[in-house]
Structures are given as C-alpha cells and as structure tokens.
Coordinates of C-alpha atoms in Angstrom, one line a residue:
Chain A
X1 CA -25.2 4.5 -24.3
X2 CA -22.9 4.1 -21.3
X3 CA -25.0 6.4 -19.2
X4 CA -27.6 3.7 -19.0
X5 CA -25.3 1.4 -17.1
X6 CA -23.5 1.4 -13.8
X7 CA -20.6 -0.7 -12.7
X8 CA -20.7 -2.8 -9.5
X9 CA -17.2 -3.4 -8.2
X10 CA -15.8 -5.1 -5.2
X11 CA -12.1 -5.4 -4.4
X12 CA -10.0 -8.0 -2.7
X13 CA -6.8 -6.4 -1.4
X14 CA -3.9 -8.4 -0.1
X15 CA -1.5 -6.5 2.1
X16 CA 1.9 -8.0 3.2
X17 CA 2.4 -7.4 6.9
X18 CA 5.6 -5.7 8.0
X19 CA 6.6 -8.3 10.5
X20 CA 10.3 -9.4 11.0
X21 CA 9.5 -13.1 10.8
X22 CA 7.0 -15.2 8.8
X23 CA 3.5 -16.0 10.0
X24 CA 4.1 -19.5 11.2
X25 CA 7.9 -19.9 11.5
X26 CA 10.9 -17.8 12.5
X27 CA 12.3 -17.2 9.0
X28 CA 13.0 -13.6 7.9
X29 CA 10.4 -11.8 5.7
X30 CA 13.1 -9.7 4.1
X31 CA 12.5 -8.9 0.5
X32 CA 15.3 -9.5 -2.0
X33 CA 17.4 -12.0 -0.1
X34 CA 19.2 -14.7 -2.1
X35 CA 16.7 -17.3 -3.2
X36 CA 15.8 -20.1 -0.8
X37 CA 17.8 -18.7 2.1
X38 CA 14.8 -17.5 4.3
X39 CA 13.6 -21.1 4.7
X40 CA 13.1 -23.8 7.3
X41 CA 11.4 -27.1 7.5
X42 CA 8.1 -25.4 8.4
X43 CA 7.8 -23.1 5.4
X44 CA 9.4 -25.8 3.1
X45 CA 6.4 -28.0 4.0
X46 CA 8.4 -30.9 5.4
X47 CA 6.3 -33.7 7.0
X48 CA 5.8 -33.6 10.7
X49 CA 6.4 -29.9 11.3
X50 CA 4.0 -27.7 13.2
X51 CA 3.2 -24.0 12.4
X52 CA 3.2 -21.6 15.4
X53 CA 1.4 -18.3 14.9
X54 CA 3.3 -15.0 15.0
X55 CA 1.5 -12.9 17.7
X56 CA 2.2 -9.7 15.8
X57 CA 0.2 -11.0 12.8
X58 CA -2.9 -11.1 15.0
X59 CA -2.1 -7.6 16.5
X60 CA -1.6 -6.0 13.1
X61 CA -4.8 -7.6 11.7
X62 CA -6.8 -6.5 14.7
X63 CA -5.3 -3.0 14.4
X64 CA -6.5 -2.8 10.7
X65 CA -9.9 -4.1 11.8
X66 CA -10.2 -1.4 14.4
X67 CA -9.0 1.3 11.9
X68 CA -11.7 0.2 9.4
X69 CA -14.5 0.1 11.9
X70 CA -14.8 -3.8 11.8
X71 CA -16.3 -6.0 14.4
X72 CA -13.4 -7.9 16.0
X73 CA -14.5 -11.5 16.4
X74 CA -13.4 -12.7 19.9
X75 CA -12.8 -16.2 18.4
X76 CA -11.4 -17.0 15.0
X77 CA -9.9 -20.1 13.4
X78 CA -7.6 -21.0 10.5
X79 CA -8.4 -23.1 7.5
X80 CA -6.6 -25.0 4.9
X81 CA -7.1 -23.9 1.3
X82 CA -6.0 -26.8 -0.8
X83 CA -4.5 -26.4 -4.2
X84 CA -1.6 -27.9 -5.9
X85 CA 1.1 -25.7 -7.3
X86 CA 4.9 -25.8 -7.1
X87 CA 5.2 -22.6 -5.2
X88 CA 3.2 -24.0 -2.4
X89 CA 5.2 -26.8 -1.0
X90 CA 2.6 -27.9 1.6
X91 CA -0.1 -28.3 -1.0
X92 CA -2.4 -25.9 1.0
X93 CA -2.4 -22.3 2.0
X94 CA -3.1 -21.5 5.6
X95 CA -5.9 -19.0 5.5
X96 CA -9.2 -18.2 7.3
X97 CA -12.5 -19.2 5.8
X98 CA -15.3 -19.5 8.3
X99 CA -14.9 -17.3 11.4
X100 CA -12.4 -14.7 10.1
X101 CA -10.9 -12.4 12.7
X102 CA -12.5 -9.1 11.5
X103 CA -15.9 -8.5 9.8
X104 CA -18.5 -5.9 8.9
X105 CA -16.4 -2.7 8.7
X106 CA -16.2 0.3 6.4
X107 CA -14.0 3.1 5.1
X108 CA -15.0 6.4 3.7
X109 CA -13.8 7.8 0.4
X110 CA -14.1 11.4 -0.8
X111 CA -15.6 11.7 -4.3
X112 CA -14.5 14.4 -6.7
X113 CA -17.7 16.4 -6.0
X114 CA -16.6 16.6 -2.3
X115 CA -19.2 14.2 -1.0
X116 CA -18.3 11.3 1.1
X117 CA -19.2 7.7 0.4
X118 CA -19.0 4.7 2.7
X119 CA -17.5 1.5 1.3
X120 CA -18.3 -1.6 3.3
X121 CA -15.7 -4.1 4.3
X122 CA -17.0 -7.7 4.4
X123 CA -14.1 -9.2 6.2
X124 CA -10.4 -9.0 6.9
X125 CA -8.6 -12.3 7.5
X126 CA -5.0 -13.6 8.1
X127 CA -3.2 -15.9 5.6
X128 CA 0.2 -16.8 4.3
X129 CA 1.8 -15.9 1.0
X130 CA 3.0 -18.5 -1.5
X131 CA 6.5 -18.8 -3.0
X132 CA 7.7 -17.6 -6.3
X133 CA 8.0 -19.5 -9.6
X134 CA 10.4 -18.3 -12.2
X135 CA 9.5 -19.5 -15.7
X136 CA 11.7 -17.5 -18.1
X137 CA 15.2 -19.1 -18.3
X138 CA 15.7 -22.8 -18.3
X139 CA 13.5 -25.5 -19.6
X140 CA 12.4 -26.2 -16.0
X141 CA 10.5 -23.9 -13.7
X142 CA 12.6 -22.6 -10.8
X143 CA 11.1 -22.2 -7.4
X144 CA 12.1 -19.8 -4.6
X145 CA 10.4 -20.5 -1.3
X146 CA 11.6 -17.3 0.5
X147 CA 8.1 -15.6 0.3
X148 CA 6.3 -18.8 1.4
X149 CA 4.7 -18.2 4.8
X150 CA 5.1 -14.4 4.7
X151 CA 2.0 -13.0 6.5
X152 CA -0.7 -11.3 4.5
X153 CA -4.1 -9.9 5.4
X154 CA -6.9 -10.1 2.8
X155 CA -9.3 -7.2 2.9
X156 CA -12.5 -8.0 1.1
X157 CA -14.9 -5.1 0.3
X158 CA -18.6 -5.2 -0.3
X159 CA -19.6 -4.6 -3.9
X160 CA -20.2 -1.0 -3.1
X161 CA -18.2 0.8 -5.7
X162 CA -20.0 2.1 -8.8
X163 CA -17.1 3.3 -11.0
X164 CA -13.5 2.7 -11.7
X165 CA -12.7 6.0 -10.0
X166 CA -14.4 4.9 -6.8
X167 CA -12.4 1.7 -6.8
X168 CA -9.3 3.7 -7.2
X169 CA -10.2 6.0 -4.3
X170 CA -11.1 3.0 -2.1
X171 CA -7.8 1.3 -2.9
X172 CA -5.9 4.5 -2.2
X173 CA -7.7 4.8 1.1
X174 CA -6.9 1.3 2.2
X175 CA -3.2 1.8 1.2
X176 CA -3.1 5.1 3.1
X177 CA -4.5 3.4 6.2
X178 CA -2.1 0.4 6.2
X179 CA 0.8 2.8 5.8
X180 CA -0.5 5.0 8.6
X181 CA -0.7 1.9 10.8
X182 CA 2.8 0.9 9.7
X183 CA 1.6 -2.6 9.1
X184 CA 2.4 -2.7 5.3
X185 CA 4.6 -0.6 3.1
X186 CA 1.9 -0.4 0.5
X187 CA 4.2 -0.9 -2.5
X188 CA 2.1 -2.3 -5.4
X189 CA 5.0 -2.6 -7.8
X190 CA 7.0 -4.8 -5.4
X191 CA 3.8 -6.8 -4.6
X192 CA 3.4 -5.9 -1.0
X193 CA 0.0 -4.6 -1.8
X194 CA -2.1 -6.6 -4.4
X195 CA -5.6 -6.1 -5.7
X196 CA -8.1 -8.3 -7.5
X197 CA -11.4 -6.9 -8.6
X198 CA -14.9 -8.4 -9.0
X199 CA -16.7 -6.5 -11.7
X200 CA -20.2 -6.6 -13.1
X201 CA -22.5 -4.0 -14.8
X202 CA -26.2 -3.5 -14.7
X203 CA -28.8 -1.0 -16.0
X204 CA -29.1 2.0 -13.7
X205 CA -31.9 1.5 -11.3
X206 CA -31.7 -2.3 -11.5
X207 CA -31.5 -4.1 -8.2
X208 CA -30.1 -7.4 -9.3
X209 CA -26.4 -7.7 -9.9
X210 CA -25.2 -8.7 -13.3
X211 CA -22.9 -11.7 -13.9
X212 CA -19.5 -10.8 -12.6
X213 CA -15.9 -11.5 -13.7
X214 CA -12.8 -11.4 -11.6
X215 CA -9.8 -9.4 -12.8
X216 CA -6.4 -10.2 -11.5
X217 CA -2.8 -9.2 -12.1
X218 CA -3.2 -5.4 -11.8
X219 CA 0.2 -4.7 -10.3
X220 CA 0.1 -0.9 -10.1
X221 CA -2.3 1.8 -9.1
X222 CA -2.6 3.0 -12.7
X223 CA -3.3 -0.5 -13.9
X224 CA -6.1 -0.9 -11.4
X225 CA -8.1 2.0 -12.8
X226 CA -7.2 1.1 -16.4
X227 CA -8.1 -2.6 -16.0
X228 CA -11.4 -1.9 -14.3
X229 CA -12.3 0.7 -16.9
X230 CA -11.5 -1.7 -19.7
X231 CA -13.5 -4.5 -18.2
X232 CA -16.5 -2.3 -17.5
X233 CA -16.5 -1.1 -21.1
X234 CA -16.1 -4.6 -22.4
X235 CA -19.1 -5.9 -20.4
X236 CA -21.3 -3.0 -21.5
X237 CA -20.4 -3.6 -25.2
X238 CA -21.3 -7.3 -24.9
X239 CA -24.7 -6.4 -23.3
X240 CA -25.4 -3.8 -25.9
X241 CA -24.7 -6.3 -28.6
X242 CA -27.3 -8.6 -27.0
X243 CA -24.7 -10.9 -25.6
X244 CA -24.3 -12.4 -22.2
X245 CA -21.4 -12.1 -19.7
X246 CA -19.5 -15.3 -19.0
X247 CA -18.5 -15.7 -15.3
X248 CA -14.7 -16.1 -15.5
X249 CA -11.3 -15.0 -14.2
X250 CA -9.4 -12.6 -16.3
X251 CA -5.8 -11.5 -16.2
X252 CA -4.9 -7.9 -16.9
X253 CA -2.1 -7.6 -19.5
X254 CA -0.4 -4.2 -19.0
X255 CA 1.6 -4.5 -22.2
X256 CA -1.4 -5.2 -24.4
X257 CA -3.8 -3.0 -22.3
X258 CA -6.5 -5.6 -22.2
X259 CA -7.8 -8.4 -20.1
X260 CA -7.3 -12.0 -21.2
X261 CA -9.1 -15.1 -19.8
X262 CA -7.2 -17.5 -17.6
X263 CA -7.1 -20.9 -19.1
X264 CA -10.0 -22.9 -17.6
X265 CA -7.6 -25.5 -16.1
X266 CA -5.9 -22.9 -14.0
X267 CA -9.3 -21.8 -12.9
X268 CA -10.4 -25.0 -11.3
X269 CA -11.4 -23.4 -8.0
X270 CA -12.0 -26.3 -5.8
X271 CA -10.2 -25.5 -2.7
X272 CA -11.8 -28.0 -0.3
X273 CA -11.4 -25.7 2.7
X274 CA -11.4 -27.4 6.1
X275 CA -10.3 -26.2 9.6
X276 CA -6.5 -26.2 10.1
X277 CA -5.9 -28.8 12.8
X278 CA -2.4 -27.7 13.5
X279 CA -3.3 -24.2 14.7
X280 CA -5.4 -23.5 17.8
X281 CA -8.2 -21.0 17.7
X282 CA -7.3 -17.3 18.2
X283 CA -9.1 -15.6 21.0
X284 CA -9.0 -11.8 21.2
X285 CA -10.6 -10.7 24.5
X286 CA -11.6 -7.2 25.4
X287 CA -8.4 -6.5 27.3
X288 CA -6.2 -7.5 24.4
X289 CA -8.3 -5.6 22.0
X290 CA -8.0 -2.5 24.2
X291 CA -4.2 -2.9 24.4
X292 CA -4.0 -3.2 20.6
X293 CA -6.3 -0.2 20.1
X294 CA -4.1 1.9 22.4
X295 CA -1.4 1.6 19.6
X296 CA -3.8 3.1 17.0
X297 CA -2.3 6.3 15.6
X298 CA -4.4 9.3 14.6
X299 CA -5.9 8.3 11.3
X300 CA -5.5 10.4 8.1
X301 CA -9.0 11.9 7.9
X302 CA -9.0 12.9 11.5
X303 CA -5.6 14.3 11.3
X304 CA -6.4 16.3 8.2
X305 CA -9.3 17.9 10.0
X306 CA -7.2 18.7 13.0
X307 CA -4.5 20.3 10.8
X308 CA -7.0 22.7 9.2
X309 CA -8.4 23.7 12.6
X310 CA -5.3 23.8 14.8
X311 CA -2.8 25.1 12.3
X312 CA -5.3 27.0 10.2
X313 CA -3.8 25.8 6.9
X314 CA -6.0 25.4 3.8
X315 CA -7.7 22.0 3.3
X316 CA -5.6 21.6 0.2
X317 CA -2.4 21.8 2.2
X318 CA -3.7 19.5 4.9
X319 CA -4.7 17.0 2.3
X320 CA -1.3 16.8 0.8
X321 CA 0.6 16.9 4.1
X322 CA -1.5 14.1 5.8
X323 CA -1.2 11.9 2.7
X324 CA 1.6 10.1 4.4
X325 CA 2.1 9.7 8.1
X326 CA 5.8 10.4 7.8
X327 CA 5.2 13.8 6.1
X328 CA 2.5 14.7 8.6
X329 CA 4.8 13.8 11.5
X330 CA 7.6 15.9 9.9
X331 CA 5.2 18.8 9.5
X332 CA 4.3 18.7 13.2
X333 CA 8.0 18.6 14.1
X334 CA 8.6 21.7 12.0
X335 CA 5.6 23.5 13.6
X336 CA 7.1 22.7 17.0
X337 CA 10.0 25.0 16.1
X338 CA 8.2 27.7 14.1
X339 CA 4.8 29.2 14.6
X340 CA 4.5 30.2 10.9
X341 CA 2.4 27.2 10.1
X342 CA 1.6 28.2 6.6
X343 CA 5.2 28.8 5.7
X344 CA 5.9 25.3 7.1
X345 CA 3.3 23.7 4.8
X346 CA 4.6 25.8 1.8
X347 CA 8.1 24.5 2.3
X348 CA 7.0 20.9 2.7
X349 CA 4.6 20.9 -0.3
X350 CA 7.2 22.7 -2.4
X351 CA 10.9 22.1 -1.8
X352 CA 10.7 19.1 0.5
X353 CA 8.3 17.0 -1.5
X354 CA 10.1 17.9 -4.7
X355 CA 13.3 16.3 -3.4
X356 CA 11.4 13.3 -2.0
X357 CA 9.6 12.6 -5.3
X358 CA 12.7 13.2 -7.4
X359 CA 15.0 11.1 -5.4
X360 CA 12.3 8.6 -4.6
X361 CA 13.2 8.6 -0.9
X362 CA 11.2 8.2 2.2
X363 CA 10.7 11.2 4.5
X364 CA 12.7 9.4 7.2
X365 CA 15.7 9.5 4.9
X366 CA 15.2 13.2 4.1
X367 CA 18.5 14.9 4.8
X368 CA 17.1 18.1 6.4
X369 CA 15.9 17.7 9.9
X370 CA 12.5 19.2 10.8
X371 CA 14.2 21.4 13.4
X372 CA 16.6 22.9 10.9
X373 CA 13.7 23.6 8.4
X374 CA 11.8 25.3 11.2
X375 CA 14.8 27.4 12.1
X376 CA 15.2 28.4 8.4
X377 CA 11.6 29.7 8.4
X378 CA 12.3 31.5 11.6
X379 CA 15.4 33.4 10.3
X380 CA 13.5 34.4 7.2
X381 CA 10.7 35.8 9.3
X382 CA 13.2 37.6 11.6
X383 CA 14.8 39.2 8.6
X384 CA 18.2 37.6 9.2
X385 CA 18.0 36.4 5.6
X386 CA 15.7 37.1 2.7
X387 CA 13.4 34.5 1.2
X388 CA 15.5 34.6 -1.9
X389 CA 18.7 33.8 0.0
X390 CA 16.8 31.0 1.8
X391 CA 16.5 29.3 -1.5
X392 CA 20.3 29.2 -1.6
X393 CA 20.7 28.1 1.9
X394 CA 18.2 25.2 1.5
X395 CA 20.4 23.3 -1.1
X396 CA 23.3 23.6 1.3
X397 CA 21.2 22.1 4.1
X398 CA 20.3 19.2 1.7
X399 CA 24.0 18.5 1.2
X400 CA 24.6 18.2 4.9
X401 CA 22.1 18.6 7.7
X402 CA 23.6 21.8 9.1
X403 CA 21.8 24.5 11.0
X404 CA 20.8 27.3 8.6
X405 CA 22.3 29.9 10.9
X406 CA 25.7 28.2 10.6
X407 CA 25.4 28.1 6.8
X408 CA 24.4 31.8 6.7
X409 CA 27.5 32.7 8.8
X410 CA 29.9 30.5 6.8
X411 CA 28.7 31.7 3.4
X412 CA 28.4 35.2 4.6
X413 CA 24.8 35.4 3.5
X414 CA 23.5 37.6 6.3
X415 CA 20.9 40.0 5.0
X416 CA 22.0 43.6 4.9
X417 CA 19.4 45.6 6.8
X418 CA 21.7 48.5 7.8
X419 CA 19.9 51.6 6.5
X420 CA 22.9 53.8 6.0
X421 CA 24.8 51.1 4.2
X422 CA 21.8 50.5 1.9
X423 CA 21.3 54.3 1.4
X424 CA 24.9 54.7 0.1
X425 CA 24.3 51.8 -2.2
X426 CA 21.0 53.3 -3.5
X427 CA 22.7 56.6 -4.2
X428 CA 25.5 54.9 -6.0
X429 CA 23.2 52.9 -8.3
X430 CA 21.1 56.0 -9.0
X431 CA 24.3 58.0 -9.9
X432 CA 25.5 55.3 -12.2
X433 CA 22.3 55.2 -14.3
X434 CA 21.1 58.7 -15.1
X435 CA 19.1 57.7 -18.2
X436 CA 17.1 55.1 -16.2
X437 CA 16.4 57.8 -13.7
X438 CA 15.1 60.0 -16.5
X439 CA 12.8 57.2 -17.7
X440 CA 11.5 56.7 -14.2
X441 CA 10.8 60.3 -13.7
X442 CA 8.9 60.2 -17.0
X443 CA 6.6 57.8 -15.4
X444 CA 8.0 54.5 -16.4
X445 CA 7.3 52.6 -13.1
X446 CA 8.9 49.5 -14.5
X447 CA 12.4 50.9 -14.2
X448 CA 12.0 50.7 -10.5
X449 CA 12.5 47.0 -10.7
X450 CA 15.7 47.6 -12.7
X451 CA 17.2 49.5 -9.8
X452 CA 16.2 46.8 -7.3
X453 CA 17.8 44.3 -9.6
X454 CA 21.1 46.3 -9.7
X455 CA 21.2 46.6 -5.9
X456 CA 20.5 42.9 -5.4
X457 CA 23.2 42.1 -7.9
X458 CA 25.8 44.3 -6.2
X459 CA 25.0 42.7 -2.8
X460 CA 24.7 39.2 -4.0
X461 CA 21.0 39.2 -3.2
X462 CA 21.6 40.0 0.4
X463 CA 20.0 43.4 0.6
X464 CA 16.9 43.5 2.7
X465 CA 14.3 44.0 -0.1
X466 CA 11.8 45.8 2.1
X467 CA 14.3 48.4 3.3
X468 CA 15.9 48.8 -0.1
X469 CA 12.4 49.4 -1.5
X470 CA 11.7 52.2 1.0
X471 CA 15.0 54.0 0.5
X472 CA 14.9 53.7 -3.3
X473 CA 11.4 55.1 -3.5
X474 CA 12.4 57.9 -1.2
X475 CA 15.5 58.9 -3.1
X476 CA 13.9 58.7 -6.5
X477 CA 11.0 60.7 -5.1
X478 CA 13.4 63.4 -4.0
X479 CA 14.7 63.6 -7.6
X480 CA 11.2 64.2 -8.9
X481 CA 10.7 67.2 -6.7
X482 CA 13.9 68.8 -7.9
Chain B
X1 CA -22.5 -40.7 0.8
X2 CA -20.4 -42.1 -1.9
X3 CA -18.1 -41.0 -4.7
X4 CA -18.4 -41.7 -8.4
X5 CA -15.5 -42.7 -10.6
X6 CA -15.7 -39.3 -12.2
X7 CA -15.2 -37.6 -8.8
X8 CA -12.2 -39.7 -8.1
X9 CA -10.8 -38.6 -11.5
X10 CA -11.4 -35.0 -10.5
X11 CA -9.7 -35.3 -7.1
X12 CA -6.8 -37.0 -8.8
X13 CA -6.5 -34.1 -11.2
X14 CA -6.6 -31.6 -8.4
X15 CA -3.7 -33.4 -6.8
X16 CA -2.0 -33.6 -10.3
X17 CA -2.0 -37.4 -10.1
X18 CA -2.5 -39.7 -13.0
X19 CA -4.1 -43.1 -12.6
X20 CA -4.6 -46.0 -14.9
X21 CA -8.2 -47.2 -15.6
X22 CA -7.7 -50.1 -13.3
X23 CA -6.4 -47.9 -10.5
X24 CA -9.4 -45.6 -10.9
X25 CA -11.8 -48.5 -10.5
X26 CA -9.8 -49.7 -7.5
X27 CA -9.7 -46.4 -5.7
X28 CA -13.3 -45.6 -6.3
X29 CA -14.2 -48.9 -4.7
X30 CA -11.8 -48.4 -1.8
X31 CA -12.8 -44.8 -1.2
X32 CA -16.5 -45.9 -1.1
X33 CA -15.6 -48.6 1.5
X34 CA -14.0 -46.0 3.7
X35 CA -16.9 -43.6 3.3
X36 CA -19.4 -46.3 4.2
X37 CA -17.4 -47.1 7.3
X38 CA -17.3 -43.4 8.4
X39 CA -21.0 -43.2 7.5
X40 CA -21.7 -45.0 10.8
X41 CA -21.2 -41.7 12.6
X42 CA -24.3 -40.3 10.9
X43 CA -26.3 -42.6 13.1
X44 CA -25.6 -40.2 16.0
X45 CA -28.0 -37.3 16.6
X46 CA -25.9 -34.1 16.3
X47 CA -28.8 -31.8 16.1
X48 CA -27.7 -29.5 19.0
X49 CA -24.0 -30.1 18.9
X50 CA -21.6 -27.3 17.9
X51 CA -19.2 -28.4 15.1
X52 CA -15.8 -29.2 16.5
X53 CA -12.9 -27.6 14.7
X54 CA -10.2 -28.8 17.0
X55 CA -9.9 -32.0 18.9
X56 CA -7.7 -30.4 21.6
X57 CA -8.6 -27.8 24.1
X58 CA -6.7 -24.5 24.4
X59 CA -6.4 -21.3 22.4
X60 CA -3.8 -18.7 21.5
X61 CA -0.5 -20.6 21.0
X62 CA 1.8 -17.8 19.8
X63 CA 5.4 -17.1 19.1
X64 CA 7.0 -13.7 19.4
X65 CA 8.0 -11.9 16.1
X66 CA 11.7 -13.0 16.2
X67 CA 13.8 -14.1 13.3
X68 CA 15.3 -17.6 14.0
X69 CA 15.6 -21.1 12.8
X70 CA 16.3 -20.8 9.1
X71 CA 18.4 -23.4 7.5
X72 CA 21.3 -23.0 5.1
X73 CA 20.2 -23.2 1.4
X74 CA 22.3 -26.4 0.9
X75 CA 20.3 -28.1 3.6
X76 CA 17.0 -26.8 2.2
X77 CA 17.8 -28.1 -1.3
X78 CA 19.3 -31.4 -0.1
X79 CA 16.3 -33.6 -0.5
X80 CA 15.0 -32.1 -3.7
X81 CA 14.9 -34.5 -6.7
X82 CA 15.8 -31.7 -9.0
X83 CA 17.7 -28.4 -8.2
X84 CA 20.4 -26.1 -9.2
X85 CA 22.7 -24.0 -6.9
X86 CA 19.9 -21.7 -5.8
X87 CA 16.5 -23.1 -6.8
X88 CA 14.2 -26.1 -6.6
X89 CA 13.5 -27.3 -10.1
X90 CA 10.1 -28.6 -11.2
X91 CA 8.7 -29.5 -14.6
X92 CA 7.7 -26.4 -16.6
X93 CA 4.4 -25.0 -15.4
X94 CA 2.8 -22.3 -17.5
X95 CA 0.2 -19.9 -16.6
X96 CA -0.8 -17.6 -13.7
X97 CA -0.5 -18.3 -10.1
X98 CA -3.5 -19.5 -8.3

C-alpha cells in the first residue's frame, strides 16, 4: 500500500557558527565552559544594553550562501522573534524574518542509483541561540546563559525531498559543506548542527501537498532518518484508515523510537515578529561579496571530480577521501611527496582512517605527518622495505611522528635484496626440508609458499619477496632436472 | 483597530502574566485608548511610501570577532531573585524548548 504514497519533506537546519565571540557581544562561544561564565549585560538581557553585530557572522553566512548557490541580498535586516521562556532572558530572539541575507539557492545530492537531484534552499538567515535549561536535579529549573547569543544560521530547504533517504542525503550534504567552509563543526550530538523536519505525504501524482507535521528533537544523523521514516509511515497509516492528519509539532523520542506530540501550550506559535530597532540593516555590496567569495574553498563535489581526473584514483576512493576537507588536504600533502597516488589513497582509506575512527580524533591531530606517510610509500616502492615490513613501521610512526627511514634504520628493518645472501638462505632452507622438496617435485605447488614462509621467518620478514621468489623457483627447478 | 478582552488575555498569557478580572477590563480599555490615539496616523496616505524599519540612517555597524567584556559569574548572578552558586533559578518549567 505504501507504493501509492510519496513523502514530501522539507528541512530546517540550524548550524552553530565557529566564531570566537557571540553574535552581538564579545563573550566567548566556547562549549563546555563553567555555567554562566561566558556572559555579559548584553547576552544577559539587561535593560539599556545595545547589541553590536559580529562581522564574521555576516561573512560566514554569505560564504554559506555562495556555496549553496543563493542570491545574496544586498540589504537585509534583523527582527525580534518574541517568546517567553527562561532560557531567553531578553524575551525575544534576534533573528531575520523579512529580508533574510540569502535566498533561492540549491544543493545537489547523489541518489543511490547514481542520479543527481537538486534540493532547493528557500533561505539562509542569521540568528542567535538561546541558553540552556536544566530540569533534572532540584525542584527549580536551573538556567545557564552561556549559549545565549551564540551565532547560528538557519538553512531552510524547499519541500523537495521525497523520501527519508533523500532527507538524510541532503542533511549530509549541508553538513559536509559547512564543515568544508569551516564555519560549523557539524556535530549533531553536541548540538552544533540541529535539524527539524516538515513532513507530509500524498498520493503519487497528486499535486497538492498533504497536511504537514513538524518533527523536532532529532539529535543525531541516525535519528533523523529514523524519525522521518516513522512519521511518514504513521501518516500513511492514518490516511489508509480513512483518517486525517492533524497539523502539529511532534518531538522524536529516541528511547521509545516514536514521535510524541508537544503539548499544545508549548506550541503557541505567536512570535509577533517586528524589525529589530537596535541593529542597523546589513548591506553586502558587490565588493564585499567578492572579497568573501575569494575565501571560498574548493567544494567537495568539484574536488571529488578533480581527484578522479588529476590523480586517476577510482571514484570510490575520491568519494571517501573528499568526505572531509581535512582528509582531502592530507591526501594532497601526501601526493606532493609521492607520485603513487593510488597507494596514497589506499593507506588513507585503510590504516589512517582506521586510527581516526577508532580513536575518534580529527585528522589535524593525526600523529603521522603527510610527509612521513608519503616517504613510507616511497621507500616501499623503492624496495628499501617490503609492504609487509611497512605494516610494522607504521605503528612505530603512530607512536611518534618519526621519519620511516629513521625507524627502518633504528629497528634494522632494511629489506634484504642482496642476491647472494638470499641464495645462501634459499639453499639452506631447501637443505633443511628434504621431504617438502619431494612434495614440491611431486607437483604440490602449495609447498612453494611453505619455503617462502620459512625464509621470511628466518629473516624476520625482511627478505625481498620478489627476489626470494625468483631464486627459490630457480633452485627448486634445478632439483627437478636432476 | 481595537483589541478584545480575549486578545488581552492571550497577550498576557504569552508574556506569562496573570491578571485579575478587573485588571483585564482595565487594560482592555486602556489599550484601546492607546490604539485609537495611534489610529490617527492612518489618516495619512502611505500608498507609495516604503515601510521604514529603522528610524535612523546608516548601515553596517559591526564589531570584530574578538572575545572581551564578559563579567564574573558572581556579578552576573548578583541581581537574580533566585540562584545557587552557578545557576539562575526559575520555577520549574516542563516541556521542550521553543
């Protein structure tokens, strides 16, 4: 029955901007500081204070607008969104309502069948965050104002997504872009990226939208897809039973795995927006826009394409490596040292990302420098060490960022490529194992690997496998003739 | 334009204020007096006038992104009617954030 329906989904994404200070005062934006220490009369909402806009907030928002193909409005104004809640000392949130700074943009997502789909962006506007209420402990509610006034952008999409999967892909794309631009760390669990969804369903082919609900409180990527899935199914079931959808705000409950309605009192949306008289209009002229645009980094999709063309690595590799700007930058630093581009992507996708994911660290804190990884690849290719030994050298490099050449010297891991030395070794091993030689001569090819293993064991894995292979084959061959 | 008693009640609720029956009657009357006074402006023809969002001229008043001006927590909490060592205290509010 579900095939009859399609979902119509729009997302509102809030991204916390990575500025040092708050949007309208000089307090620090640092996460995790002691409660009520990043505060001043402005963000505490004292009477008679004046907000002054942080220039970087405008620059970051315009940068996001440019990266998402938005029209940058030359003039935009702030508005007061009035509501009464203890974590909002002023009694209003400074936001933008009419005349936001960016409008009419789009991003492209790649669907599982490989096709691309454009998701429209209605608007991107600047606003401030609220504080934090803590309800659990005492009989009172405790309020921490640290987060009050921290700058956010709200990115509002068109209702262009038709499945929970598309919503997930769109959110991932937005997250990737804000991270590439270094304007937001994209951490959903810590709340620096938040997402609300507007969801309705309709019969396929219908033009009119169904009644929508808004789902909030989806505080992880997994929850977003799950919550939207749940809500779409719920709506379809109601319609199939002949019921009607009630327009309402729902909260996702990750423990119960379901959406629950907000109590109607909390839902009294009556924000009485009006222009914020304390802040002057923001004017972004062509010159300033150009200046901001000059700071635009190469965006992930373009970079991915360039990696497949310039470095000739598979699309799969390019996709993984350009997932994060830091990893892509690291890759390019490695390829500045070694011209084995594929080996570079293999090492990063394998050993490097494994450590990063396991230790949950950022690439900028990764202990092995790109230069040293490039050098490691080079000495493998030169035959100084074998690939197998490299897997021993790498953990040493992780311990302290030393040059692999130095480690190889210190640990005496240099590959043995000297033919006469290896020949003696081969003859010794053959002499020690007459029955295996017999088996080999009887046609048991597998025994060949046994001899290689013996030689590797005796050299601590340092024998050059290519040369050992040649000599061993030759020597065993000579036995055959006899 | 005028407001009904019901609208005054609604506005009071949005501001989390509680009024007595008498106060509600009073405020409704007084608010309507104010609105009637401001109504006078409607006599002007504003057909071709752009709405004014700001009474002063000028645009782009910015500050640089620099951390400064925070006050010690003791100072911040000083005027609060209820507090502990670290937090402002308010009567229990239940439910999600707006």
